[in-house]
Amino acid sequence: MTKFEYAPAPESRAIVDIKSSYGLFVNGEFVDPVDGSMFKSVNPATEEVLAEISSAGADDVDKAVQAARRAYERTWSKLSGRDRGKYLFRIARIIQERARELAVLESIDNGKPIRESRDVDIPLVAAHFFYYAGWADKLAWAGAGPDPRPHGVAAQVIPWNFPLLMLSWKIAPALAAGNTVVLKPAETTPLTALLFAEICQQADLPPGVVNIVTGAGDTGRALVEHPGVDKVAFTGSTEVGKQIARSVAGTAKKATLELGGKAANIVFDDAPIDQAVEGVVNGIFFNQGHVCCAGSRLLVQESVYDDVLARLKRRLGTLRVGDPLDKNTDIGAINSAEQLTRIRELSEVGEAEGAERWSPECELPERGFWFPPTVFTGVSQAHRIAREEIFGPVLSVLTFRTPAEAVEKANNTPFGLSAGVWTDKGSRILWMAQQLRAGVVWANTFNRFDPTSPFGGYKESGYGREGGRHGLLAYLKSEG
Amino acid sequence: MAERLAVKKTYKLYVGGRFPRSESGRSYEVTDAKGRFLANAARASRKDARDAVVAARKAVPGWSGATAYNRGQVLYRVAEVMEGRHSQFADEVAAGEGLSRSKATAIVDEAIDRWVWYAGWADKIAQVVGSSNPVAGPYFDFSVPEPTGVVAVLAPQQSSLLGLVSVLAPVVVGGNVAVVLASAERPLPAITLSEVLATSDVPGGVVNILTGRLADTAPTLAAHMDVNAIDLAGAAGDAEHARELELAAADNLKRVVRAPVAEPDWTAEPGLDRIAAYLETKTVWHPVGI
């Protein structure tokens, strides 16, 4: 097959204006951290330093929580739902207005292809704010009783894989329900959250309703453990999720946790194979596989194994790995050196444990953090690459004979975030959807997200839902 | 004429549809509210708790896979059989809780009615908490509640029947199975309820009832990796113990219903919170096209 060569098609980065350093966003303004310590955010595609970012210490977190508390008591809880909604509509509109700028900035800071930040992340961010804006004056119909109340101050800690999208999943329902927030973006991807702070200023959002504290794990811990916090929402690893569950034990804090996954993507022999292969590729190579609900375990029915593998490999040969700002790029940079190390280590373990490793030929840029799309075959359920979340572009392939065996293998994991099913038979789709112990089941599709659609896990993938009416309930309590 | 000598009952555990003694061979004295001897109850051990979890797990596919209509019928029948034991329950509640016969009777009435109320939710809850989601694309997308699995229930210490029903019924009505640790000092209504369950149509293992000390078995249940959720109602008022149990529950991210500061008034109308606490939301997507 002829592979067409593409001329470079880089998106201009002139639209973004990255400052040399950023303060913390507390009480409506940018402030320097109390102890003045800073860290760097780098472009993972080039290792170029983008900006100096403030590291919030315990005192900074305390100030942010106090600002959120004041804003909750004096302003936000006194505002009508209608007016809260209007602020959120304003924010949604400004995000749409500044969409290209946000997309380019996201790709620069995160390493994800501009095609994804432009067509998936940022449109969904705006959609989330738009959706929850409309809930703000309709809370009595949310299902939390006739007079539901917000919790108060929400502490929100988000990951680096979908920086602004995760911010929107957290902030939009929290504000709609009447809470104020202190949000900590991930250490490696703070820039769009800081630009969002400017958007809050442009929207004239009352000071203290949204506070952004940047920093690493210690900042997150100080925020979650702060006694002035009423509600904790976390997206990230299961390991940290368990620490948070322990830290809120014995307190009145409510927690929602959206954690890791090891999703099975199950292809039956009657599936439309080309569509299934597209879905498998999207399932694990979307966003470099930095997706908690990624379809990282491919379960193929034995009778079509050879066919599926051949088509999968051929398709992977056409993926373009490289400059995230190039509009033709399919796979961008791994977000950090640390994550690249983890992906490399687990891939080496995969080989050492006896699985067969394959990647298409592809040239990787010299600077930056890169990992080629990788497929492991001959994987057993006991292999670490079939059990642990790799959070990278690495697919483990297993086989099955019967639907019951597929269910058994798919559910054989402590996680339960998502699953995929590919078959032409309607009754089998519905049966599989019932059997799979996962919070989201994609049938003949994968990695679809929508603000109206509840998302979240079973078992050790966490608890609580984000999105839809269910996502709103996480920020409301029924008693007065 | 001499008064007839009563035949006294041996009070045992209820695990997997059977009535074993504690494997530890231990029992403990149960007294009435005035301290008079009522019975020796089995004192469940950690091993009994683990056995109960195994029995419960085995019952999950059948109970969670039953139709909602069927679960509703089975649970309604529990109330019917409770009605037949009304007098026995009232005696036990009166003795254990130190209430007048008329107050105890009112509590039993309320407990049976509450069971009926919960039974009726079996085939309605999905319509109230589920949804069809209007996503922006050619997809059919819906969310349904599903049972989380095995739920450990520390039943209230004070309200030995109404409290018990108020924490157990919401677990099983959603398709979950339960391992219940009965009120330590007032276990007799729970044991009678286990006899009711055994003689109604509830499959063995769906409800397992242990008697004994909270400190003996609650930590095992809280830390058990094959338990999906835990209700800490029975630890009400003991904040430190409740915190330790919640810490243990974090090991596999159990869904936790926290212990209240003090035991609540169980005669208050229940909402849906307790049913919802043990339900997972599953969202299913499928493309729409020709």
GROMACS .gro file of C-alpha atoms in nm, chain B residues 3-101:
model
   99
  483GLU     CA    1  -4.701  -2.505   8.441
  484ARG     CA    2  -4.572  -2.644   8.113
  485LEU     CA    3  -4.197  -2.632   8.077
  486ALA     CA    4  -4.113  -2.427   7.768
  487VAL     CA    5  -3.894  -2.561   7.487
  488LYS     CA    6  -3.616  -2.306   7.452
  489LYS     CA    7  -3.457  -2.216   7.123
  490THR     CA    8  -3.090  -2.235   7.033
  491TYR     CA    9  -2.998  -1.907   6.865
  492LYS     CA   10  -2.757  -1.953   6.576
  493LEU     CA   11  -2.604  -1.767   6.286
  494TYR     CA   12  -2.767  -1.753   5.942
  495VAL     CA   13  -2.517  -1.813   5.661
  496GLY     CA   14  -2.581  -1.936   5.309
  497GLY     CA   15  -2.941  -2.027   5.394
  498ARG     CA   16  -2.836  -2.252   5.685
  499PHE     CA   17  -2.817  -2.202   6.059
  500PRO     CA   18  -2.466  -2.288   6.176
  501ARG     CA   19  -2.321  -2.226   6.520
  502SER     CA   20  -2.011  -2.010   6.529
  503GLU     CA   21  -1.713  -2.212   6.408
  504SER     CA   22  -1.537  -2.075   6.716
  505GLY     CA   23  -1.778  -2.260   6.941
  506ARG     CA   24  -1.832  -1.939   7.135
  507SER     CA   25  -2.155  -1.783   7.249
  508TYR     CA   26  -2.248  -1.485   7.463
  509GLU     CA   27  -2.526  -1.397   7.700
  510VAL     CA   28  -2.814  -1.188   7.575
  511THR     CA   29  -3.021  -1.014   7.841
  512ASP     CA   30  -3.331  -0.805   7.837
  513ALA     CA   31  -3.327  -0.432   7.906
  514LYS     CA   32  -3.333  -0.499   8.277
  515GLY     CA   33  -3.037  -0.734   8.263
  516ARG     CA   34  -3.231  -1.061   8.296
  517PHE     CA   35  -3.105  -1.358   8.098
  518LEU     CA   36  -3.281  -1.416   7.766
  519ALA     CA   37  -3.060  -1.649   7.567
  520ASN     CA   38  -2.711  -1.749   7.462
  521ALA     CA   39  -2.641  -1.618   7.112
  522ALA     CA   40  -2.364  -1.736   6.881
  523ARG     CA   41  -2.059  -1.512   6.896
  524ALA     CA   42  -1.944  -1.492   6.537
  525SER     CA   43  -1.570  -1.505   6.468
  526ARG     CA   44  -1.362  -1.354   6.189
  527LYS     CA   45  -1.382  -1.690   6.014
  528ASP     CA   46  -1.761  -1.684   6.035
  529ALA     CA   47  -1.754  -1.339   5.875
  530ARG     CA   48  -1.533  -1.463   5.591
  531ASP     CA   49  -1.756  -1.767   5.541
  532ALA     CA   50  -2.056  -1.538   5.524
  533VAL     CA   51  -1.888  -1.328   5.253
  534VAL     CA   52  -1.818  -1.643   5.050
  535ALA     CA   53  -2.183  -1.750   5.083
  536ALA     CA   54  -2.296  -1.401   4.989
  537ARG     CA   55  -2.073  -1.382   4.682
  538LYS     CA   56  -2.217  -1.713   4.558
  539ALA     CA   57  -2.566  -1.568   4.578
  540VAL     CA   58  -2.484  -1.258   4.372
  541PRO     CA   59  -2.546  -1.391   4.018
  542GLY     CA   60  -2.887  -1.539   4.101
  543TRP     CA   61  -3.020  -1.246   4.302
  544SER     CA   62  -2.877  -0.965   4.089
  545GLY     CA   63  -2.987  -1.150   3.777
  546ALA     CA   64  -3.345  -1.207   3.894
  547THR     CA   65  -3.604  -0.983   3.735
  548ALA     CA   66  -3.697  -0.677   3.934
  549TYR     CA   67  -4.057  -0.800   3.945
  550ASN     CA   68  -3.941  -1.129   4.094
  551ARG     CA   69  -3.727  -0.957   4.358
  552GLY     CA   70  -4.022  -0.738   4.448
  553GLN     CA   71  -4.247  -1.042   4.491
  554VAL     CA   72  -3.993  -1.230   4.700
  555LEU     CA   73  -3.938  -0.932   4.927
  556TYR     CA   74  -4.309  -0.870   4.963
  557ARG     CA   75  -4.345  -1.230   5.077
  558VAL     CA   76  -4.090  -1.161   5.351
  559ALA     CA   77  -4.334  -0.905   5.489
  560GLU     CA   78  -4.614  -1.161   5.475
  561VAL     CA   79  -4.413  -1.408   5.678
  562MET     CA   80  -4.307  -1.133   5.921
  563GLU     CA   81  -4.674  -1.061   5.981
  564GLY     CA   82  -4.720  -1.421   6.096
  565ARG     CA   83  -4.436  -1.375   6.345
  566HIS     CA   84  -4.571  -1.040   6.462
  567SER     CA   85  -4.623  -1.148   6.820
  568GLN     CA   86  -4.279  -1.306   6.851
  569PHE     CA   87  -4.111  -0.994   6.713
  570ALA     CA   88  -4.309  -0.776   6.953
  571ASP     CA   89  -4.202  -0.988   7.251
  572GLU     CA   90  -3.838  -0.967   7.151
  573VAL     CA   91  -3.844  -0.595   7.076
  574ALA     CA   92  -4.023  -0.526   7.405
  575ALA     CA   93  -3.775  -0.731   7.605
  576GLY     CA   94  -3.459  -0.617   7.427
  577GLU     CA   95  -3.545  -0.250   7.392
  578GLY     CA   96  -3.727  -0.222   7.725
  579LEU     CA   97  -4.052  -0.104   7.568
  580SER     CA   98  -4.413  -0.156   7.662
  581ARG     CA   99  -4.593  -0.423   7.466
   0.00000   0.00000   0.00000
